[in-house]
Amino acid sequence: MNTTDNADISGKQSAQQAFETHQNQKNNQQSFLSALFMGNFRQELIQSLSSQPNRNREEFRVFYTTMKHWLRSVDSDEIDRTGKIPAAIHENLVALGAFGMQIDPAFGGLGLSQIEYNMIMKLIASRDVNLTALISAHQTIALVLQNFGTEDQKKQYVPRLAKGAMAAFALSENDAGADPSKISASVQELPDGDGYMLNGEKVWTPNANASAFFVVIAKHDTAGERSAFIVDANSDGVEIAHSNQFMGMRALDNCVIRFTNVQIPSENLLWEKGKGSALAQITENYGRMALPACAAGSAKTCLEIARSWAAERKQWGRYLGHHESIAHKIANIAGYTFAMDAVADLAAKMTDNEPDIRMETAIAKLYNTEAVWGIIDDTLQIRSGRGYETAESQKNRGEQPVPVERLMRDWRISTIVHGSSEMMRVSIASEVLGKHYQKTSLLFDRKTSRKSKFAALPGFLTYYLQWYAKLALSVSIFPKYRSFGRLAKHVRFVERTSRKLARHTFHGVLRYGNRLEKRQAFLGRLVDIAAELFAITAVTHRAHQEFLQGNRNAANIADIFCRQSRRRIDLLFHELWKDNDRVNYKLGRQVLDKQFTWLEVGSAGVTCRDKTSKKNIQEEDPVVAEIMTSVFLN
C-alpha cells in the first residue's frame, strides 16, 4: 500500500499541509457534518465513498483472519484479575505486526487504511478492551510522529514503534485536564540555545511504564506558547511517580509522570515551536478515531451474549427472548449494533478520503460510546444475576464465564476519555456557531456602534434571506433517492431534517445572540439531532451496500433503526424550545450554594474530613463524644 492510502487526516496532502490548509481556510469544501448543520445534505459525498475500491486486500484478509484466531487464545479474565497484560501477549502482538498497523511500510509497518485498522480494532475490542487501549494509544503516537516529525525523527523513532517499542502522550494535568491552554508543565531554553529544560507533572498518561519515550506538551515561559517535545524515558529527571488504578480496564498502564530539570535536545522539538496546542488537538482526534470501532466491536459481543442467553434460558414456561419486554431489548441491541458498525465505518471511510473530519470523528465518538453503554446495560439486564456476577465466579461454580460485568466496568470510561460527551457537544456546537458568528458578530456585539451595525445590516439580510429562503422552499419528495428502495424515505428525511436543523440553529442565534454559547443544553440537543441524522445516513448507506452484495436482511434492521431514530429526533426538536433548562440550571446553582444541604442529612459522609477527631465530635454531641472517646478513639 502506498503512503497516500495511509494519510489519516490529509488525503493526498501531508498532515501538516492539511492542518494548515484548514487553519487558513483555504479549503472551501465543507465536510459532511459541517454542511449538514447549514442545511446542505451532501449525499454526493456519501456516494463517492461508495465507489471507493474494495479495501479487503489479500494481505489484509490474512492479517485479519490470523488476528481473529489468535484472539481466541487470549485469557481476558486472567488479564482482568491480575491487572497485567502478559509479556507473551505483547510478544505475539509484535510478531503479528499489530503495533505497526497504520505505520507506513517504508518504516516497517503494515500501512493499513483507517477502515482496515477499524476492522481490526472491532475484532480486538470484541475480546478485550485492555488490548485496544494498549494498541490505540501506541498507534496514536506513531501517527503523530509519522505525520509531523522531521525526517530524522521519523527515521529514528517510527521504525522502533513498528517493532513494538512503546510510546506515550503526556498532556493531561491535575488542574488542566486535557486543555493545553491551561497546562503548567514548562520548558526553558538552555543558555547555549541548544535545547530545553523541562519541569512539570503529567497525570493519566497511557502506556507510561512500558514506554521508551514520551511526546510531552509543555509551555514556554514567554508569550504563553505551547510546544511538543520527544522525551526519552531514560532521561535524568524522568520519574514514574504513581501508577493509577481504575474501576475497569484494570490492565491499563496509566501513570503520573514527573519531570524535574529534564534536558531535551533541540532536535527533539516536534513539528514547530508554538504548535503544541494544535498538535494536542490532532493527537486527541487520532485517539478518537478507533473508539467508535472499538465500541461497535464490544456491541457485537453483547449482541451474541444477549441472543444466545435469551434463546436458551426459560422463564415462566417460555424462552426468555419470547417475552415481549426482552425481545424489545434484543431488537434495540441489534439495531444500535448495526448503526454503530455503520457509523464507525462511514467515519473511517471519510478519514481515508477527506481533509478535515474533526466533526465527524467527534460525532462518531459521541454516538457510539453512548450507545455501547446502553447496550451493555440492556445485556446485563437480560443476563440478570449472571450479568452482575463476575465471569470468574461463574466459572468457579461450573458455568460458562460470560464477562458482562467486566464489559460494564471497562466501557464506563468511554464517554469520558478523548473528550467527554459534554465536551464533545460543546466542541461541535462551537464550530457550528462559528459560521454564524462570522456573519452576525457585529450585530450582536454590544461594543459595536449603531453606525457599524447599520452598515453591516444589508450584508446580513442579503445573505440570510437568500439562505433561509432556500432552506424553506427546498423539498425532498418521491422518487428522490429511489435507488435506496424502502429506505429512500429515511434518506429524504435526513435531507429534509437537515434544513430544519439549520433553521432552528439560526433561530437560536437570533434569539440568544452571543449568549447562545452558554445554552449548553439547547446546543446539546442540536448536536444530538445531527448525530442521529449522521447515524441514519450511515445506516442507509451500509444497508444499501449490503443489498448490492446480496444481503436483503440488512434493509429490515435498517428500517427499524431509522424509525426509532426519527422518533428520538422528533422528541429532541420538541424539547428544543419547550424545556426546563433555566429552572434546572437555577436549581443546580442553588445546590452549589448549599441551599439544599438538608438533603444530605442521613448520610455518614464521604467527602467529610477529620469528622472523627475528638474536638469535632465534642462540638457536635458531647454524649456521643464521650462514647467514641472511651470505646473507639483511645
XYZ file of C-alpha atoms in Angstrom:
634
model
C 0.000 0.000 0.000
C 1.388 3.415 -0.878
C 1.674 6.255 1.587
C -1.282 8.199 0.204
C -3.610 5.349 1.212
C -2.440 5.770 4.792
C -2.837 9.545 5.207
C -5.260 9.833 8.080
C -6.259 13.479 8.143
C -4.728 14.694 4.941
C -5.999 12.735 1.967
C -3.278 13.232 -0.659
C -1.621 16.085 1.199
C 0.811 15.829 4.074
C -0.713 16.035 7.538
C 0.965 19.389 8.158
C -0.383 20.827 4.908
C -3.890 19.559 5.640
C -3.960 21.121 9.077
C -2.563 24.455 7.910
C -4.960 24.467 4.961
C -7.846 24.127 7.374
C -6.494 26.779 9.726
C -6.085 29.271 6.888
C -9.497 28.374 5.445
C -8.007 27.626 2.067
C -10.100 24.523 1.767
C -13.598 25.784 0.927
C -15.162 22.333 0.646
C -17.420 21.722 3.631
C -17.224 18.406 5.424
C -20.385 16.315 5.512
C -21.478 17.362 9.009
C -20.418 20.976 8.596
C -22.661 21.175 5.538
C -25.470 19.240 7.264
C -25.661 21.814 10.052
C -26.088 24.520 7.401
C -28.943 22.638 5.730
C -26.916 21.088 2.909
C -27.198 17.282 2.757
C -24.106 16.172 0.809
C -25.329 12.812 -0.429
C -22.858 13.019 -3.327
C -20.025 12.752 -0.794
C -21.504 9.534 0.597
C -21.955 8.171 -2.916
C -18.321 8.945 -3.749
C -17.288 6.867 -0.734
C -19.464 4.019 -2.004
C -17.446 3.980 -5.219
C -14.115 3.566 -3.436
C -12.310 0.340 -4.347
C -12.652 -2.742 -2.161
C -10.074 -2.483 0.606
C -10.198 -6.144 1.630
C -6.799 -6.888 0.123
C -5.401 -10.416 0.348
C -2.634 -9.265 2.714
C -5.218 -7.664 4.965
C -7.501 -10.717 4.816
C -4.665 -12.939 6.045
C -3.773 -10.484 8.822
C -7.404 -10.174 9.904
C -8.006 -13.926 9.978
C -4.767 -14.589 11.856
C -5.648 -11.943 14.444
C -9.138 -13.414 14.866
C -7.826 -16.911 15.580
C -5.069 -15.650 17.886
C -7.523 -13.588 19.970
C -9.377 -16.754 20.919
C -6.313 -17.819 22.890
C -6.274 -14.622 24.989
C -7.442 -15.158 28.579
C -9.168 -11.845 29.253
C -10.362 -12.939 32.678
C -6.767 -13.513 33.768
C -5.787 -10.077 32.422
C -8.632 -8.511 34.386
C -7.816 -10.486 37.547
C -4.071 -9.776 37.552
C -4.231 -6.263 36.109
C -1.383 -7.158 33.751
C -1.036 -7.917 30.064
C 1.344 -10.909 29.960
C 4.659 -10.418 28.187
C 3.772 -13.310 25.881
C 0.764 -11.395 24.570
C 2.895 -8.329 23.879
C 5.377 -10.537 22.033
C 2.578 -12.124 19.986
C 1.230 -8.693 19.029
C 4.719 -7.648 17.923
C 5.030 -10.822 15.842
C 1.654 -10.168 14.240
C 2.668 -6.603 13.353
C -0.149 -5.101 15.427
C 1.956 -2.213 16.713
C 2.657 -1.044 13.174
C -0.816 -1.340 11.689
C -1.041 2.239 10.399
C 2.679 2.839 10.065
C 3.914 3.163 6.505
C 5.626 0.052 5.083
C 8.692 2.231 4.435
C 9.108 2.337 8.228
C 8.346 -1.352 8.762
C 4.586 -1.075 9.296
C 1.571 -2.658 7.620
C 0.214 0.560 6.110
C -3.440 -0.188 6.865
C -6.074 2.328 5.858
C -8.359 3.698 8.557
C -11.202 1.381 7.534
C -8.892 -1.643 7.727
C -7.472 -0.526 11.059
C -11.006 -0.072 12.404
C -11.936 -3.584 11.377
C -9.036 -4.933 13.436
C -9.920 -2.741 16.416
C -13.520 -4.007 16.328
C -12.167 -7.521 16.425
C -9.825 -6.853 19.365
C -12.489 -4.920 21.326
C -14.895 -7.819 20.941
C -12.417 -9.815 23.034
C -10.538 -7.468 25.380
C -10.740 -3.693 25.715
C -7.405 -3.594 27.582
C -5.663 -4.591 24.356
C -7.431 -1.895 22.352
C -6.219 0.738 24.817
C -2.665 -0.585 24.599
C -2.619 -0.562 20.791
C -4.664 2.583 20.189
C -2.571 4.812 22.471
C 0.599 3.477 20.835
C -0.798 3.876 17.316
C -1.756 7.493 18.019
C 1.851 8.452 18.797
C 3.047 6.528 15.744
C 0.730 8.583 13.518
C 1.783 11.840 15.148
C 5.482 11.143 14.595
C 4.931 9.778 11.102
C 2.869 12.791 10.021
C 4.511 15.623 11.962
C 8.039 14.511 12.743
C 11.102 15.683 10.874
C 12.746 13.206 8.521
C 15.372 12.446 11.165
C 12.703 11.961 13.847
C 10.753 9.614 11.603
C 13.832 7.520 10.832
C 14.846 7.403 14.500
C 11.505 6.647 16.165
C 8.846 5.315 13.766
C 10.589 2.011 12.868
C 11.047 1.334 16.594
C 7.320 1.851 17.126
C 6.507 -0.555 14.294
C 8.635 -3.195 16.035
C 6.794 -2.831 19.337
C 8.720 -0.158 21.253
C 6.096 1.742 23.257
C 5.464 5.484 23.403
C 3.043 7.645 25.393
C 1.344 11.008 25.024
C 1.812 13.206 28.102
C -0.755 16.023 28.057
C -3.225 15.862 30.958
C -2.534 17.609 34.255
C -4.331 17.771 37.589
C -5.585 21.335 37.213
C -5.824 21.435 33.423
C -7.286 18.136 32.302
C -6.522 17.783 28.590
C -6.780 21.534 27.885
C -3.337 22.563 26.571
C -4.069 26.243 27.241
C -4.180 25.525 30.992
C -1.135 23.291 31.397
C 1.625 24.307 33.796
C 4.423 21.937 32.729
C 7.045 24.281 31.309
C 10.258 24.396 29.313
C 13.069 26.901 29.409
C 15.577 27.291 26.620
C 19.081 26.388 27.742
C 21.600 29.253 27.886
C 23.590 27.915 24.939
C 20.398 27.723 22.871
C 20.937 24.039 22.212
C 17.991 22.506 23.952
C 15.358 22.912 26.649
C 14.840 22.200 30.355
C 11.510 20.557 31.201
C 9.738 20.695 34.570
C 6.235 19.603 35.497
C 3.926 16.698 36.153
C 1.526 14.812 33.897
C -1.324 12.579 35.032
C -3.330 9.864 33.249
C -0.551 9.035 30.802
C -1.279 5.747 28.979
C 1.439 3.128 28.424
C 3.767 5.199 30.627
C 5.558 2.383 32.464
C 6.343 0.476 29.286
C 7.251 3.473 27.117
C 10.683 4.116 25.663
C 9.828 7.774 25.107
C 7.046 10.320 25.563
C 5.533 13.101 23.499
C 5.118 15.907 26.034
C 3.159 19.150 25.638
C 4.704 21.988 27.656
C 4.528 25.777 27.728
C 7.334 28.239 27.147
C 7.953 30.915 29.757
C 7.355 33.671 27.218
C 4.260 34.539 25.177
C 2.300 31.553 26.525
C 3.384 29.345 23.612
C 2.921 25.594 23.841
C 5.161 23.134 22.045
C 5.518 19.365 21.749
C 8.732 17.547 22.619
C 10.025 13.994 22.322
C 11.408 12.991 25.717
C 13.438 9.831 26.274
C 12.014 7.835 29.194
C 15.531 7.130 30.461
C 16.477 10.795 30.695
C 17.703 12.068 34.043
C 14.834 13.652 35.964
C 12.051 11.477 34.476
C 10.134 9.651 37.203
C 7.043 7.446 37.168
C 5.535 8.924 40.318
C 2.362 6.849 40.589
C 0.502 4.064 38.784
C -3.195 4.942 38.525
C -5.889 2.378 39.289
C -9.375 2.415 37.753
C -12.729 0.689 38.127
C -12.314 -1.009 34.747
C -9.604 -1.742 32.182
C -7.533 -2.990 35.082
C -4.533 -3.812 32.898
C -4.381 -0.226 31.674
C -0.821 1.049 32.160
C -1.672 4.615 33.129
C 0.627 6.719 35.286
C 1.659 10.047 36.736
C 4.979 11.207 35.258
C 7.153 13.799 36.983
C 9.750 15.762 35.037
C 12.465 17.504 37.080
C 15.061 19.529 35.166
C 14.890 17.144 32.219
C 17.165 18.233 29.372
C 15.709 17.919 25.877
C 17.889 18.295 22.761
C 16.770 20.959 20.264
C 16.222 18.305 17.606
C 13.520 16.736 19.815
C 11.147 19.659 19.271
C 8.183 18.079 17.423
C 6.638 19.906 14.452
C 7.303 23.593 15.179
C 7.700 25.823 18.194
C 4.338 27.149 19.371
C 2.246 24.438 17.701
C 1.844 22.263 20.775
C -1.838 23.109 21.249
C -2.586 22.321 17.622
C -0.699 19.039 17.861
C -2.552 18.151 21.072
C -5.844 18.681 19.239
C -4.733 16.491 16.340
C -3.439 13.799 18.705
C -6.775 13.715 20.513
C -8.501 13.397 17.138
C -6.252 10.460 16.210
C -7.065 8.871 19.558
C -10.795 9.263 18.912
C -10.679 7.516 15.555
C -10.522 3.995 16.992
C -13.127 4.451 19.733
C -16.265 4.195 17.524
C -14.939 0.962 16.037
C -13.990 -0.463 19.438
C -17.473 0.356 20.758
C -19.027 -1.426 17.771
C -16.832 -4.457 18.413
C -17.983 -4.757 22.033
C -21.590 -4.190 20.939
C -21.257 -7.245 18.695
C -20.144 -9.260 21.727
C -23.173 -8.039 23.681
C -25.488 -8.980 20.826
C -24.053 -12.503 20.795
C -24.407 -12.811 24.582
C -27.986 -11.486 24.659
C -29.127 -13.557 21.692
C -27.629 -16.800 22.981
C -28.924 -16.423 26.527
C -32.429 -15.306 25.529
C -32.705 -18.272 23.161
C -31.709 -20.935 25.714
C -32.965 -19.596 29.050
C -36.572 -20.367 30.028
C -38.637 -18.343 32.477
C -42.326 -18.784 33.297
C -42.630 -21.561 30.737
C -41.283 -19.579 27.772
C -37.889 -18.806 26.337
C -36.640 -15.504 27.684
C -36.468 -13.955 24.234
C -40.132 -14.780 23.604
C -41.213 -12.331 26.290
C -42.030 -9.013 24.636
C -40.019 -6.862 27.044
C -36.863 -8.900 26.429
C -37.482 -9.113 22.669
C -37.643 -5.315 22.607
C -34.278 -5.085 24.347
C -32.742 -7.529 21.888
C -34.175 -5.552 18.972
C -32.705 -2.398 20.495
C -29.275 -4.039 20.885
C -29.349 -5.339 17.303
C -30.468 -2.005 15.830
C -27.849 0.009 17.669
C -25.117 -2.532 16.867
C -25.890 -2.226 13.163
C -25.905 1.561 13.446
C -22.657 1.699 15.432
C -20.967 -0.538 12.904
C -22.182 1.698 10.093
C -21.201 4.924 11.874
C -17.684 3.645 12.601
C -17.209 2.514 9.004
C -18.548 5.721 7.474
C -16.314 7.879 9.667
C -13.344 5.672 8.736
C -14.079 5.985 5.027
C -14.272 9.739 5.411
C -10.963 9.736 7.290
C -9.299 7.992 4.373
C -10.683 10.495 1.852
C -11.481 13.879 3.432
C -9.012 16.601 4.545
C -10.767 17.535 7.792
C -13.383 15.420 9.538
C -12.949 16.556 13.123
C -16.716 16.972 13.485
C -17.417 13.541 12.023
C -14.870 11.909 14.307
C -16.328 13.707 17.318
C -19.907 12.758 16.393
C -18.933 9.116 15.815
C -17.148 9.005 19.169
C -20.073 10.658 20.946
C -22.735 8.482 19.351
C -21.054 5.086 19.618
C -19.695 5.424 23.138
C -23.082 6.480 24.496
C -24.815 3.730 22.526
C -22.487 0.963 23.744
C -23.134 1.936 27.360
C -26.878 1.498 26.801
C -26.303 -1.823 25.035
C -24.180 -3.178 27.885
C -26.826 -2.113 30.397
C -29.546 -3.951 28.436
C -27.316 -7.017 28.110
C -26.702 -7.086 31.846
C -30.456 -6.797 32.462
C -31.119 -9.729 30.131
C -28.459 -11.859 31.859
C -29.939 -10.781 35.197
C -27.973 -12.038 38.215
C -25.429 -13.688 35.951
C -24.829 -10.347 34.290
C -23.918 -8.812 37.639
C -21.792 -11.796 38.657
C -18.133 -11.854 37.631
C -17.026 -14.265 34.912
C -14.547 -15.850 37.338
C -17.329 -16.582 39.845
C -19.462 -18.135 37.123
C -16.530 -20.331 36.067
C -15.761 -21.438 39.631
C -19.290 -22.734 40.089
C -19.261 -24.632 36.805
C -20.978 -22.251 34.400
C -19.704 -20.711 31.207
C -17.913 -17.450 32.143
C -19.669 -14.568 30.378
C -17.993 -11.234 31.180
C -20.884 -8.724 31.085
C -19.859 -7.274 34.454
C -16.332 -6.718 33.137
C -17.654 -5.109 29.961
C -19.610 -2.629 32.048
C -16.565 -1.702 34.140
C -14.294 -1.488 31.119
C -16.581 0.661 28.989
C -17.689 3.198 31.578
C -14.658 5.335 30.722
C -15.642 5.615 27.053
C -17.935 8.631 27.431
C -15.136 10.449 29.289
C -11.845 9.630 27.578
C -10.711 11.599 24.485
C -13.289 14.246 25.240
C -16.311 13.704 27.467
C -19.751 13.578 25.871
C -20.478 17.007 27.311
C -17.232 18.374 25.893
C -17.916 16.822 22.500
C -21.285 18.523 22.283
C -19.832 21.904 23.243
C -16.929 21.495 20.810
C -19.123 20.510 17.866
C -21.636 23.262 18.602
C -18.850 25.849 18.817
C -17.717 25.013 15.296
C -21.270 25.337 14.009
C -21.864 28.643 15.777
C -18.581 29.987 14.457
C -20.018 30.000 10.935
C -22.988 32.094 12.065
C -20.972 34.389 14.311
C -18.793 35.331 11.347
C -21.932 36.840 9.817
C -23.613 38.174 12.958
C -20.825 39.208 15.322
C -21.088 42.929 14.558
C -24.852 42.923 15.078
C -24.736 41.179 18.456
C -21.611 42.771 19.884
C -22.606 45.368 22.487
C -19.393 47.271 21.864
C -20.231 47.819 18.190
C -21.587 51.267 17.417
C -25.047 51.729 15.923
C -23.465 53.128 12.809
C -21.384 49.990 12.317
C -24.395 47.774 12.970
C -26.486 49.621 10.371
C -23.601 49.334 7.909
C -23.424 45.552 8.475
C -27.190 45.033 8.284
C -27.602 44.967 4.458
C -24.960 42.259 4.040
C -26.507 40.236 6.869
C -30.008 40.480 5.380
C -28.879 39.701 1.850
C -27.040 36.552 2.880
C -29.584 35.180 5.338
C -32.700 35.981 3.319
C -31.308 34.024 0.386
C -30.024 31.219 2.616
C -33.219 30.937 4.647
C -35.465 31.078 1.578
C -33.511 28.226 0.041
C -33.976 26.163 3.208
C -37.694 26.905 3.403
C -38.521 26.325 -0.266
C -36.481 23.179 -0.893
C -38.369 19.889 -0.754
C -37.449 16.217 -0.586
C -40.101 14.248 -2.436
C -40.563 10.874 -4.128
C -38.908 9.478 -6.236
C -35.714 11.086 -4.956
C -33.148 8.511 -3.737
C -35.331 5.683 -5.042
C -32.216 3.516 -5.515
C -32.419 3.012 -1.722
C -35.744 1.202 -2.125
C -37.803 1.108 1.071
C -35.088 3.133 2.832
C -35.418 6.081 0.441
C -37.941 7.737 2.745
C -35.349 7.810 5.501
C -32.721 9.378 3.220
C -35.270 12.027 2.217
C -35.977 12.547 5.924
C -32.294 13.307 6.550
C -32.204 15.834 3.716
C -35.443 17.472 4.879
C -34.475 17.472 8.553
C -31.025 18.910 7.883
C -32.752 22.052 6.635
C -34.967 22.090 9.713
C -31.886 21.701 11.910
C -30.213 24.638 10.153
C -33.296 26.820 10.636
C -33.570 26.016 14.344
C -29.855 26.662 14.833
C -30.295 30.067 13.200
C -33.376 30.759 15.343
C -31.223 30.065 18.383
C -28.617 32.556 17.157
C -31.292 35.214 16.649
C -32.951 34.574 19.999
C -29.891 34.286 22.223
C -27.175 36.073 20.241
C -23.728 35.683 21.777
C -25.373 34.192 24.884
C -26.143 31.043 22.920
C -22.706 29.638 23.752
C -23.849 29.334 27.369
C -27.057 27.481 26.487
C -25.315 24.126 26.503
C -28.470 22.036 26.883
C -30.004 23.728 23.825
C -26.816 23.250 21.812
C -26.504 19.662 23.013
C -29.911 18.837 21.553
C -28.891 20.329 18.197
C -25.763 18.158 18.209
C -27.771 15.067 19.194
C -30.141 15.683 16.272
C -27.152 15.899 13.927
C -25.724 12.714 15.446
C -28.972 10.846 14.779
C -29.044 12.179 11.201
C -25.462 11.026 10.735
C -26.424 7.594 12.088
C -29.405 7.318 9.711
C -27.143 8.319 6.820
C -24.580 5.698 7.815
C -27.247 3.007 8.293
C -28.988 3.594 4.952
C -25.608 3.744 3.208
C -24.497 0.497 4.840
C -27.789 -1.296 4.179
C -27.680 -0.230 0.524
C -24.152 -1.627 0.187
C -25.254 -4.863 1.871
C -28.199 -5.119 -0.554
C -25.879 -4.732 -3.547
C -23.835 -7.624 -2.151
C -26.911 -9.831 -1.831
C -27.825 -9.294 1.834
C -31.531 -8.368 1.778
C -31.883 -8.738 5.556
C -29.988 -5.533 6.246
C -32.830 -3.347 4.990
C -35.155 -4.759 7.685
C -32.944 -3.858 10.620
C -32.006 -0.533 8.976
C -35.677 0.390 8.580
C -36.453 -0.371 12.228
C -33.431 1.581 13.470
C -34.318 4.594 11.301
C -37.885 4.604 12.609
C -36.598 4.624 16.193
C -34.042 7.315 15.400
C -36.682 9.535 13.797
C -38.785 9.340 16.962
C -35.774 10.417 19.003
C -35.228 13.344 16.636
C -38.865 14.430 16.922
C -38.552 14.441 20.704
C -35.315 16.447 20.587
C -36.939 19.083 18.384
C -39.897 19.248 20.761
C -37.605 19.730 23.761
C -35.528 22.324 21.927
C -37.898 25.158 22.777
C -40.185 23.611 25.416
C -37.576 22.824 28.025
C -36.794 23.182 31.717
C -33.220 24.313 31.175
C -33.451 27.575 33.100
C -35.136 26.103 36.172
C -32.751 23.133 36.142
C -29.765 25.472 35.971
C -31.164 27.606 38.772
C -31.672 24.549 40.983
C -28.154 23.319 40.260
C -26.688 26.656 41.309
C -28.793 26.663 44.475
C -27.441 23.215 45.382
C -23.907 24.504 44.848
C -24.718 27.471 47.093
C -25.561 24.980 49.889
C -29.275 25.794 49.970
C -30.146 22.074 49.959
C -27.581 20.567 52.305
C -30.517 19.382 54.412
C -30.980 16.686 51.745
C -27.625 15.243 52.760
C -28.755 14.691 56.344
C -28.791 10.945 56.923
C -25.512 10.343 55.110
C -22.386 9.321 57.003
C -20.410 11.499 54.612
C -17.830 10.595 52.002
C -16.072 13.894 51.335
C -16.019 14.900 55.026
C -12.574 15.139 56.603
C -11.436 14.908 60.226
C -15.006 14.340 61.412
C -13.837 11.690 63.884
C -11.471 13.995 65.757
C -12.259 14.421 69.460
C -12.733 18.159 69.035
C -15.276 17.847 66.203
C -17.279 15.170 67.955
C -17.279 17.153 71.199
C -18.691 20.179 69.393
C -21.336 18.109 67.619
C -22.576 15.975 70.523
C -20.825 15.717 73.930
C -22.587 12.462 74.843
C -21.509 10.750 71.619
C -18.028 12.211 72.053
C -17.716 10.519 75.435
C -18.726 7.129 73.995
C -16.460 7.482 70.962
C -13.532 8.561 73.120
C -13.890 5.719 75.611
C -14.650 2.948 73.116
C -13.087 3.794 69.741
C -10.592 6.642 69.953
C -8.270 5.560 72.785
